[in-house]
Coordinates of C-alpha atoms and ligand atoms in Angstrom, one line a residue:
M1 CA -26.3 -17.5 -23.6
E2 CA -23.6 -18.5 -26.1
I3 CA -20.1 -19.2 -24.7
L4 CA -17.4 -18.2 -27.1
T5 CA -13.9 -19.8 -27.1
I6 CA -11.4 -17.4 -28.5
T7 CA -8.0 -18.5 -29.8
T8 CA -5.1 -16.5 -28.4
Q9 CA -1.4 -16.4 -28.1
P10 CA 0.7 -15.9 -25.0
F11 CA 2.3 -12.6 -24.0
S12 CA 5.7 -12.9 -22.4
D13 CA 5.4 -10.0 -20.0
Q14 CA 2.6 -11.0 -17.6
R15 CA 4.6 -11.8 -14.5
P16 CA 2.9 -9.9 -11.6
G17 CA 5.2 -7.5 -9.7
T18 CA 5.1 -6.3 -6.1
S19 CA 1.4 -6.0 -6.3
G20 CA -0.2 -7.6 -9.3
L21 CA 0.2 -6.9 -13.0
R22 CA 0.8 -3.2 -13.8
K23 CA 1.3 -1.8 -17.3
K24 CA 0.4 1.2 -19.4
V25 CA -3.3 1.4 -20.2
R26 CA -2.5 0.9 -23.9
I27 CA -0.9 -2.4 -23.2
F28 CA -4.0 -3.6 -21.4
Q29 CA -6.1 -2.4 -24.3
A30 CA -4.3 -4.6 -26.8
P31 CA -6.4 -7.4 -28.1
H32 CA -6.5 -10.4 -25.7
Y33 CA -4.0 -8.9 -23.2
L34 CA -6.4 -8.5 -20.3
E35 CA -8.3 -11.6 -21.3
N36 CA -5.2 -13.8 -21.3
F37 CA -4.4 -12.8 -17.8
V38 CA -7.9 -13.2 -16.5
Q39 CA -8.3 -16.6 -18.1
S40 CA -5.0 -17.6 -16.5
I41 CA -6.6 -16.7 -13.1
F42 CA -9.7 -18.9 -13.8
D43 CA -7.6 -21.8 -15.1
T44 CA -5.3 -21.9 -12.1
Q45 CA -7.7 -20.9 -9.3
T46 CA -10.1 -23.7 -9.9
D47 CA -12.2 -23.0 -6.8
L48 CA -13.7 -20.0 -8.7
K49 CA -15.7 -22.4 -10.9
G50 CA -19.0 -22.7 -9.0
G51 CA -17.7 -20.2 -6.5
V52 CA -18.1 -16.5 -5.6
L53 CA -15.9 -13.7 -6.9
V54 CA -15.6 -10.1 -5.6
L55 CA -14.8 -7.6 -8.4
G56 CA -14.1 -3.9 -8.4
G57 CA -11.5 -1.3 -9.1
D58 CA -10.3 2.2 -8.3
G59 CA -12.3 3.8 -11.1
R60 CA -9.3 4.7 -13.2
Y61 CA -9.5 4.9 -17.0
Y62 CA -10.4 1.5 -18.5
N63 CA -11.9 0.3 -15.2
R64 CA -15.5 0.1 -16.6
Q65 CA -14.5 -1.7 -19.8
A66 CA -12.3 -4.2 -17.9
I67 CA -15.1 -4.9 -15.4
Q68 CA -17.5 -5.8 -18.2
I69 CA -14.8 -8.1 -19.8
I70 CA -14.2 -9.9 -16.5
I71 CA -17.9 -10.4 -15.7
R72 CA -18.4 -12.0 -19.2
M73 CA -15.4 -14.2 -18.7
A74 CA -16.5 -15.1 -15.1
A75 CA -19.8 -16.2 -16.5
A76 CA -18.2 -18.2 -19.3
N77 CA -15.9 -19.9 -16.8
G78 CA -18.7 -21.0 -14.5
V79 CA -18.4 -18.6 -11.6
A80 CA -21.6 -18.9 -9.7
K81 CA -21.8 -15.4 -8.4
V82 CA -19.9 -12.1 -8.9
I83 CA -20.2 -9.4 -6.2
V84 CA -19.3 -6.1 -7.9
G85 CA -19.2 -2.6 -6.5
Q86 CA -21.7 -0.1 -8.0
G87 CA -20.1 1.6 -10.9
G88 CA -17.4 -1.0 -10.9
L89 CA -15.9 0.7 -7.9
L90 CA -14.3 -0.9 -4.8
S91 CA -11.3 0.4 -2.8
T92 CA -8.7 -2.3 -2.3
P93 CA -9.3 -2.6 1.5
A94 CA -13.1 -2.7 0.8
A95 CA -12.6 -5.5 -1.6
S96 CA -10.6 -7.4 1.0
C97 CA -13.3 -6.8 3.5
L98 CA -16.0 -8.2 1.2
I99 CA -14.0 -11.3 0.4
R100 CA -13.7 -12.1 4.1
K101 CA -17.2 -11.1 5.2
Y102 CA -18.9 -13.1 2.5
Q103 CA -16.4 -15.9 2.5
T104 CA -15.9 -15.7 -1.2
N105 CA -13.4 -17.7 -3.2
G106 CA -11.3 -14.6 -3.9
G107 CA -11.5 -11.3 -5.7
I108 CA -10.1 -9.4 -8.7
I109 CA -9.1 -5.9 -8.0
L110 CA -8.4 -3.5 -10.9
S111 CA -5.9 -0.8 -9.9
A112 CA -2.4 0.5 -10.5
S113 CA -2.6 2.0 -7.0
H114 CA -0.7 5.3 -6.7
N115 CA 0.4 5.3 -10.4
P116 CA -1.2 8.0 -12.6
G117 CA -4.2 7.1 -14.6
G118 CA -5.9 8.2 -17.9
P119 CA -5.4 7.0 -21.5
D120 CA -1.6 7.5 -21.2
G121 CA -1.4 6.4 -17.6
D122 CA -1.2 3.0 -15.9
F123 CA -3.7 0.2 -15.3
G124 CA -3.4 -2.9 -13.2
I125 CA -5.0 -6.2 -12.1
K126 CA -4.4 -8.4 -9.2
F127 CA -6.0 -11.5 -7.7
N128 CA -6.7 -11.8 -4.0
T129 CA -7.2 -15.2 -2.4
A130 CA -10.0 -16.3 -0.1
N131 CA -8.3 -14.9 3.0
G132 CA -8.8 -11.4 1.4
G133 CA -5.2 -10.8 0.8
P134 CA -3.0 -10.4 -2.3
A135 CA -2.1 -13.8 -3.8
P136 CA 1.1 -15.1 -2.4
E137 CA 4.0 -15.7 -4.8
G138 CA 3.2 -19.4 -5.3
V139 CA -0.2 -18.3 -6.8
T140 CA 1.1 -15.4 -8.8
E141 CA 3.8 -17.6 -10.3
A142 CA 1.3 -20.3 -11.3
I143 CA -0.9 -17.6 -13.0
F144 CA 2.2 -16.3 -14.7
A145 CA 3.3 -19.8 -15.9
H146 CA -0.1 -20.2 -17.4
T147 CA 0.1 -16.9 -19.3
R148 CA 3.1 -18.3 -21.0
K149 CA 1.3 -21.2 -22.5
I150 CA -2.3 -20.0 -22.9
T151 CA -4.0 -20.8 -26.2
E152 CA -7.6 -19.8 -25.7
Y153 CA -10.0 -18.0 -23.4
R154 CA -13.7 -18.2 -22.8
T155 CA -16.2 -15.3 -22.8
L156 CA -19.9 -14.7 -23.4
A157 CA -21.6 -13.2 -26.4
F158 CA -23.1 -10.4 -24.4
D159 CA -22.7 -6.7 -24.6
A160 CA -22.7 -5.0 -21.2
I161 CA -24.6 -5.2 -18.0
D162 CA -25.8 -2.2 -15.9
L163 CA -23.3 -1.7 -13.2
D164 CA -24.8 1.6 -11.9
T165 CA -28.0 0.3 -10.3
I166 CA -27.7 -1.6 -7.0
G167 CA -29.4 -5.0 -7.3
S168 CA -29.1 -8.6 -8.6
L169 CA -28.9 -9.6 -12.2
S170 CA -28.0 -12.8 -13.9
L171 CA -25.8 -13.5 -16.9
G172 CA -26.5 -17.1 -18.0
Q173 CA -26.1 -19.3 -15.0
T174 CA -24.1 -16.6 -13.1
G175 CA -25.6 -14.2 -10.6
V176 CA -24.2 -10.6 -10.6
E177 CA -24.9 -8.6 -7.4
V178 CA -24.2 -4.9 -7.7
I179 CA -23.6 -3.6 -4.2
D180 CA -23.0 -0.3 -2.4
P181 CA -19.2 -0.3 -2.3
V182 CA -19.0 1.6 1.0
A183 CA -21.6 0.0 3.3
D184 CA -19.8 -3.2 4.5
Y185 CA -16.5 -1.4 4.9
A186 CA -18.1 1.5 6.9
A187 CA -19.7 -1.1 9.2
L188 CA -16.4 -2.7 9.8
M189 CA -14.8 0.6 10.7
E190 CA -17.6 1.3 13.1
D191 CA -16.8 -2.0 14.9
L192 CA -13.1 -1.2 15.3
F193 CA -13.2 2.5 16.3
D194 CA -15.1 4.5 18.9
F195 CA -17.3 6.6 16.6
D196 CA -18.9 8.3 19.6
R197 CA -15.6 9.7 20.8
I198 CA -14.6 10.8 17.3
R199 CA -18.0 12.5 16.8
Q200 CA -17.5 14.4 20.1
L201 CA -14.1 15.5 18.8
F202 CA -15.7 17.0 15.7
D203 CA -18.7 18.4 17.7
S204 CA -16.4 20.2 20.1
G205 CA -15.7 22.8 17.5
L206 CA -12.1 22.9 18.6
F207 CA -10.8 20.4 16.1
S208 CA -10.4 20.7 12.3
M209 CA -9.3 18.3 9.7
R210 CA -9.0 17.8 6.0
F211 CA -8.8 14.6 4.1
D212 CA -7.5 14.6 0.5
A213 CA -9.0 11.8 -1.6
M214 CA -6.9 13.0 -4.5
H215 CA -9.8 12.4 -6.9
A216 CA -9.4 8.7 -6.3
I217 CA -11.5 5.9 -4.8
T218 CA -11.6 7.1 -1.2
G219 CA -13.8 10.1 -1.9
P220 CA -17.1 8.3 -1.5
Y221 CA -15.8 6.3 1.5
A222 CA -14.4 9.3 3.3
K223 CA -17.5 11.4 2.7
R224 CA -19.8 8.7 4.0
I225 CA -17.7 7.9 7.1
L226 CA -16.1 11.2 8.0
E227 CA -18.8 13.7 7.0
E228 CA -22.0 11.7 7.2
M229 CA -21.4 9.2 10.0
L230 CA -18.9 11.1 12.2
G231 CA -20.2 14.6 11.6
A232 CA -17.1 16.2 10.3
E233 CA -18.1 19.5 8.6
P234 CA -18.9 19.3 4.9
G235 CA -15.8 20.1 2.9
T236 CA -13.6 18.1 5.3
V237 CA -13.0 15.8 2.3
I238 CA -11.3 17.6 -0.5
N239 CA -10.9 16.3 -4.1
G240 CA -13.6 13.8 -3.2
D241 CA -15.0 13.0 -6.6
P242 CA -13.3 10.0 -8.2
K243 CA -12.1 10.8 -11.7
E244 CA -10.7 8.4 -14.4
D245 CA -7.5 10.4 -14.6
F246 CA -7.4 11.5 -10.9
G247 CA -7.9 15.0 -12.1
G248 CA -4.6 14.8 -13.9
G249 CA -2.8 14.3 -10.6
H250 CA -0.6 11.6 -9.2
P251 CA -2.6 9.9 -6.5
D252 CA 0.3 9.1 -4.3
P253 CA -0.2 10.4 -0.7
N254 CA 3.2 11.8 0.0
L255 CA 4.6 15.3 0.7
V256 CA 5.3 15.9 -3.0
H257 CA 2.1 14.6 -4.7
A258 CA -0.3 15.5 -1.9
H259 CA 1.1 19.0 -1.6
E260 CA -2.4 20.6 -1.5
V261 CA -3.4 19.1 1.8
V262 CA 0.1 19.6 3.2
T263 CA -0.3 23.4 2.7
L264 CA -3.5 23.3 4.8
T265 CA -1.5 22.2 7.8
S266 CA 0.5 25.4 8.1
G267 CA -0.3 29.1 8.4
R268 CA -2.8 31.0 10.5
N269 CA -5.8 28.8 9.7
A270 CA -3.9 25.5 9.8
V271 CA -6.0 22.5 10.5
D272 CA -5.2 20.2 13.4
F273 CA -5.1 17.0 11.5
A274 CA -4.8 16.1 7.8
A275 CA -4.5 13.0 5.8
A276 CA -4.5 11.7 2.2
S277 CA -5.0 8.3 0.5
D278 CA -4.0 7.0 -2.8
G279 CA -5.6 5.7 -6.1
D280 CA -7.1 2.6 -4.6
G281 CA -7.4 3.6 -1.0
D282 CA -4.8 1.4 0.7
R283 CA -2.1 4.0 1.4
N284 CA -2.3 6.9 3.9
M285 CA -0.3 10.0 4.8
I286 CA -0.8 11.4 8.3
L287 CA -0.1 15.1 9.2
G288 CA -0.6 17.2 12.2
R289 CA -0.3 21.0 12.4
N290 CA 3.1 21.7 10.8
F291 CA 4.0 18.1 11.3
F292 CA 4.5 15.1 9.1
V293 CA 4.3 11.6 10.6
T294 CA 6.6 9.2 8.7
P295 CA 4.8 6.0 7.8
S296 CA 7.3 4.1 9.9
D297 CA 6.7 6.2 12.9
S298 CA 2.9 5.9 12.4
L299 CA 3.2 2.2 12.6
A300 CA 5.3 2.4 15.8
V301 CA 2.9 4.9 17.4
M302 CA -0.1 2.7 16.6
A303 CA 1.6 -0.3 18.2
A304 CA 2.5 1.6 21.3
N305 CA -1.1 3.0 21.6
A306 CA -3.2 0.2 20.4
H307 CA -4.7 -0.4 23.8
H308 CA -6.4 3.0 23.6
I309 CA -8.4 1.9 20.5
K310 CA -11.7 0.0 20.9
G311 CA -10.9 -2.8 18.4
Y312 CA -7.4 -3.5 19.8
A313 CA -8.0 -2.8 23.5
G314 CA -7.8 -6.5 24.3
G315 CA -4.1 -6.5 23.3
I316 CA -2.3 -7.2 20.0
N317 CA -0.5 -10.4 19.0
G318 CA 2.6 -9.0 17.4
V319 CA 3.8 -6.6 14.7
A320 CA 5.5 -6.8 11.4
R321 CA 7.2 -4.3 9.0
S322 CA 8.7 -4.7 5.6
M323 CA 12.5 -4.7 5.5
P324 CA 13.1 -1.2 4.3
T325 CA 10.6 0.3 6.9
S326 CA 12.4 1.9 9.8
Q327 CA 13.1 -0.1 12.9
A328 CA 10.9 2.2 15.1
V329 CA 8.3 -0.4 15.6
D330 CA 11.0 -3.0 16.6
R331 CA 11.8 -0.8 19.6
V332 CA 8.1 -0.7 20.7
A333 CA 7.9 -4.5 20.3
E334 CA 10.9 -5.0 22.4
E335 CA 9.7 -2.9 25.2
L336 CA 6.2 -4.3 25.1
G337 CA 7.3 -7.8 24.7
L338 CA 5.7 -8.3 21.3
D339 CA 6.9 -10.5 18.5
C340 CA 8.2 -8.5 15.6
Y341 CA 8.7 -9.7 12.0
E342 CA 10.7 -8.3 9.2
T343 CA 9.3 -9.2 5.8
P344 CA 10.1 -8.4 2.2
T345 CA 8.4 -5.4 0.5
G346 CA 4.9 -6.4 -0.6
W347 CA 1.7 -6.6 1.5
K348 CA 1.3 -10.2 0.5
F349 CA 4.1 -11.2 2.9
F350 CA 2.0 -10.2 5.9
G351 CA -0.8 -12.5 4.9
N352 CA 0.4 -15.7 6.5
L353 CA 1.5 -13.9 9.7
L354 CA -2.0 -12.4 10.0
D355 CA -3.8 -15.6 9.3
A356 CA -1.7 -17.5 11.8
K357 CA -2.5 -14.7 14.4
R358 CA 1.2 -14.1 14.9
I359 CA 0.7 -10.4 14.3
T360 CA -2.2 -7.9 14.6
L361 CA -0.6 -4.7 13.2
C362 CA 1.8 -4.3 10.2
G363 CA 3.1 -1.6 8.0
E364 CA 5.5 -0.3 5.4
E365 CA 7.5 2.8 4.7
S366 CA 5.6 3.2 1.4
F367 CA 2.7 4.9 3.3
G368 CA 0.9 1.6 4.2
T369 CA -0.4 0.5 7.6
G370 CA -3.0 -2.1 8.4
S371 CA -4.2 -4.8 10.8
D372 CA -5.9 -8.1 10.9
H373 CA -9.3 -6.6 10.1
V374 CA -8.6 -7.1 6.4
R375 CA -5.7 -8.5 4.4
E376 CA -4.7 -5.3 2.7
K377 CA -3.2 -2.1 3.9
D378 CA -5.9 0.3 4.6
G379 CA -5.7 4.1 4.2
L380 CA -9.0 5.2 5.8
W381 CA -8.5 2.7 8.6
A382 CA -5.2 4.4 9.5
V383 CA -6.9 7.8 9.4
L384 CA -9.6 6.6 11.8
F385 CA -7.1 5.0 14.1
W386 CA -5.3 8.4 14.4
L387 CA -8.6 10.2 14.8
N388 CA -9.7 7.8 17.6
L389 CA -6.3 8.3 19.2
L390 CA -6.5 12.0 19.1
A391 CA -10.0 11.9 20.6
V392 CA -9.0 9.6 23.4
R393 CA -5.6 11.1 24.3
K394 CA -6.6 14.8 23.8
M395 CA -3.2 15.6 22.5
S396 CA -2.0 17.0 19.2
V397 CA -0.4 14.8 16.5
K398 CA 2.9 16.4 17.2
E399 CA 2.6 15.9 21.0
I400 CA 1.8 12.2 20.5
V401 CA 4.8 11.6 18.3
Q402 CA 7.2 13.6 20.4
E403 CA 6.2 11.7 23.5
H404 CA 6.8 8.5 21.5
W405 CA 10.3 9.6 20.6
W406 CA 11.1 10.5 24.2
R407 CA 10.1 7.1 25.3
F408 CA 11.5 4.9 22.4
G409 CA 14.0 7.2 20.6
R410 CA 13.6 8.6 17.2
N411 CA 14.3 6.8 13.9
F412 CA 15.0 9.5 11.4
Y413 CA 14.0 8.3 8.0
T414 CA 14.2 9.3 4.3
R415 CA 13.8 7.6 1.0
Y416 CA 15.4 8.7 -2.3
D417 CA 13.7 7.4 -5.5
Y418 CA 15.4 7.5 -8.9
E419 CA 12.5 6.8 -11.3
G420 CA 12.6 5.7 -14.9
I421 CA 16.3 4.9 -15.1
D422 CA 17.8 2.6 -17.6
T423 CA 17.0 -1.0 -16.6
E424 CA 20.4 -2.3 -17.5
A425 CA 22.1 0.4 -15.5
A426 CA 19.9 -0.3 -12.6
N427 CA 20.6 -4.0 -12.7
G428 CA 24.3 -3.3 -13.1
L429 CA 24.2 -1.1 -10.0
M430 CA 22.6 -3.9 -7.9
T431 CA 25.2 -6.4 -9.2
H432 CA 27.9 -4.0 -8.2
L433 CA 26.5 -3.6 -4.7
Q434 CA 26.1 -7.3 -4.4
A435 CA 29.8 -7.7 -5.2
R436 CA 30.8 -5.3 -2.5
L437 CA 28.8 -7.0 0.3
A438 CA 31.4 -9.4 1.5
D439 CA 34.1 -6.7 2.0
L440 CA 32.0 -4.1 3.8
P441 CA 31.5 -5.4 7.3
G442 CA 34.0 -4.0 9.7
T443 CA 35.0 -1.1 7.4
T444 CA 34.5 2.5 8.4
L445 CA 32.7 4.8 6.0
D446 CA 32.9 8.5 6.9
G447 CA 32.9 7.6 10.5
Y448 CA 30.2 5.0 10.3
I449 CA 31.3 1.4 11.1
V450 CA 29.6 -1.2 8.9
D451 CA 28.1 -3.9 11.2
Y452 CA 26.6 -6.1 8.4
A453 CA 25.9 -6.1 4.7
D454 CA 23.7 -8.6 3.0
N455 CA 21.0 -9.2 0.4
F456 CA 17.8 -9.7 2.4
A457 CA 16.2 -13.2 2.2
Y458 CA 13.1 -14.2 4.0
T459 CA 11.8 -17.5 5.2
D460 CA 8.1 -17.4 5.9
P461 CA 7.8 -18.8 9.4
V462 CA 4.3 -20.2 8.7
D463 CA 4.8 -22.1 5.4
G464 CA 8.6 -22.1 5.1
S465 CA 8.6 -20.5 1.6
V466 CA 11.8 -18.6 0.9
S467 CA 12.1 -15.3 -1.0
K468 CA 15.6 -14.2 -1.9
N469 CA 17.2 -11.1 -3.4
Q470 CA 14.8 -8.7 -1.6
G471 CA 17.1 -5.8 -1.3
V472 CA 20.7 -4.9 -0.2
R473 CA 21.0 -3.9 3.4
I474 CA 24.0 -2.1 4.9
G475 CA 23.7 -1.8 8.7
F476 CA 26.0 0.3 10.9
T477 CA 27.0 -0.2 14.5
D478 CA 25.0 2.8 15.7
G479 CA 21.7 1.4 14.4
S480 CA 21.7 3.4 11.1
R481 CA 21.0 1.6 7.9
I482 CA 21.1 2.1 4.1
V483 CA 18.9 -0.2 2.0
Y484 CA 18.7 -0.4 -1.8
R485 CA 16.2 -2.1 -3.9
L486 CA 14.5 -1.9 -7.3
S487 CA 10.8 -1.1 -7.3
G488 CA 8.4 -3.8 -8.4
T489 CA 5.5 -1.5 -9.2
G490 CA 6.9 0.8 -11.9
T491 CA 5.8 0.6 -15.6
A492 CA 8.7 2.5 -17.3
G493 CA 12.3 1.6 -17.0
A494 CA 13.6 0.9 -13.5
T495 CA 13.1 2.7 -10.3
L496 CA 15.9 2.6 -7.7
R497 CA 14.8 3.2 -4.1
V498 CA 17.4 4.1 -1.5
Y499 CA 16.1 4.0 2.1
L500 CA 18.0 5.6 4.9
E501 CA 17.5 5.5 8.6
A502 CA 19.4 6.9 11.6
Y503 CA 18.5 6.4 15.3
E504 CA 18.6 9.1 17.9
S505 CA 18.0 8.4 21.6
D506 CA 19.1 11.9 22.9
T507 CA 15.9 13.9 23.3
E508 CA 17.8 17.1 22.9
K509 CA 18.7 16.1 19.3
Q510 CA 15.4 14.6 18.3
G511 CA 14.1 17.9 16.9
R512 CA 16.8 18.2 14.3
K513 CA 15.9 18.4 10.6
T514 CA 15.7 15.1 8.9
A515 CA 17.7 16.3 5.8
E516 CA 20.5 17.5 8.0
V517 CA 20.7 14.3 10.1
M518 CA 20.6 12.1 7.0
H519 CA 23.1 14.1 4.9
P520 CA 26.2 12.0 5.8
L521 CA 24.4 8.7 5.2
V522 CA 23.0 10.0 1.9
E523 CA 26.5 10.8 0.7
I524 CA 27.7 7.3 1.7
A525 CA 24.8 5.7 0.0
I526 CA 25.3 7.6 -3.3
G527 CA 29.0 6.8 -3.1
I528 CA 28.9 3.1 -2.5
A529 CA 26.4 2.4 -5.2
E530 CA 28.0 4.8 -7.7
I531 CA 24.6 6.2 -8.3
V532 CA 25.6 9.3 -10.3
S533 CA 28.0 7.6 -12.7
R534 CA 25.8 4.5 -13.2
T535 CA 22.4 6.2 -13.6
G536 CA 23.5 9.5 -14.9
R537 CA 21.3 11.1 -12.2
K538 CA 22.7 13.8 -9.9
E539 CA 19.4 14.1 -8.0
P540 CA 16.7 11.7 -7.1
T541 CA 13.2 12.2 -8.7
V542 CA 11.4 12.2 -5.4
I543 CA 12.6 12.5 -1.8
T544 CA 10.1 11.4 0.9
Ligands
G16_601 C1 2.6 -1.9 -3.4 C2 2.8 -3.0 -2.4 C3 3.5 -2.5 -1.2 C4 4.9 -1.9 -1.6 C5 4.6 -0.8 -2.6 C6 5.9 -0.3 -3.2 O1 1.8 -0.9 -2.8 O2 1.6 -3.5 -1.9 O3 3.8 -3.6 -0.3 O4 5.5 -1.4 -0.5 O5 3.9 -1.4 -3.7 O6 6.5 -1.3 -3.9 P1 7.8 -1.1 -4.7 O7 8.8 -0.5 -3.8 O8 8.2 -2.4 -5.2 O9 7.4 -0.1 -5.8 P2 0.7 -0.3 -3.7 O10 0.1 0.8 -2.8 O11 1.3 0.3 -4.9 O12 -0.3 -1.4 -4.0

């Protein structure tokens, strides 16, 4: 089969962000755009030549075409074997599972995660290394540097291969194995969780649940695992058919975008447990009857209850959270004598800690939780963890969380997002905050005394790499915090995120409304950063 060498020119904007390269679909469709980035992966990740590559995506618009392009390029670049999910589909955690299970040389995942899809939506690509996790910064920077000087890429003169039939094919010297995207992942979940106990919970007839797949990748996974393997009644999974444009929705499992499933947790026929996952299946939202579990609390509850769960009953090594995530898990770690790490935003920062067995559980405020079973956050894993916990403890979601607060205290938490603001204004706001940091400690703001103010920097304890400018933190003496950072996943303008946290140990006051508790901190946060005058926004786009 003829290998074609195509002349190209560099694009200047291919630096991966928080999680891979994310752009509008139309940008990816431009001639050579995707190819340049993919060739830069092959040229810098030399183990792939003669190696094995996992390939799949979340099924969004352009997924199928991109998969064909990448398979042709993989063959032209001497990859020995490509393992691809049927229909070109793989959830992000399932891709990580396959890379690890089959000890491949890495994987390429096509997704823009929770960003909307469709011809006018977003697309994305990221490379995961042989440990199954997102490439660390050293690797993404090498790929980026290559995109700046690329002059040609290699592909095959071949039309398209059949991705819809499970089986083995070959393309020149390269084997292409089309696999069931769910089977290996489902088997891993069965190893970790007590499926018999969960089955009994569903069989009891006293328990009801809904899982909102948001017309994204987790539909087939959730239907197989929840309905077929665990016996949840048909219809437990809603919006379970993956669609290229996610049914026009925004596949982000939060109280705003997953509103449909939220409504099912209240009223006369309210379900006992509900959850949702995002575009590529790595995020999760956990709900009880009339009750929302913040992602930060979910991580803390998991850490405190891990001994109840089959796969973690032998004990956990330690825990980690991203910097803006609430400090709820820190309190659990302190009481249980576990190591606790604070990392920058981005799942890739957990990789070294997991590989070095310093941690077992980790999570982020951005609806991500996971463990050492794969090297990605994992939406359905979190749902199964909670289901297993509910089955063992025989308590409601609310009871479990309230009991947790009584024991460890409650970290109230909220996040304000200002999306699509002017990039210059956003950078100016961060520069302004930076300039104020030195003067803030010791001052009193509306009754809150500033304990520390800094721009978070992280030194990886395993490889010593340093990541600077990871967000501005203002900590108060009572344990509350305000954090500001600019998102690294948006595709239009800049997104300012403001994360707010307040600690309450008094059980009498733990039932207060989050908005009411956070109000004074919100005012302080808006004031210090001069958000209204600098961004022109009186209100955030989304509050979670
Ligand atoms: C990605 C990263 C997460 C990060 C999130 C938000 O998640 O993997 O670590 O917390 O983006 O990042 P940012 O605040 O920079 O927008 P996902 O689910 O989008 O892949």
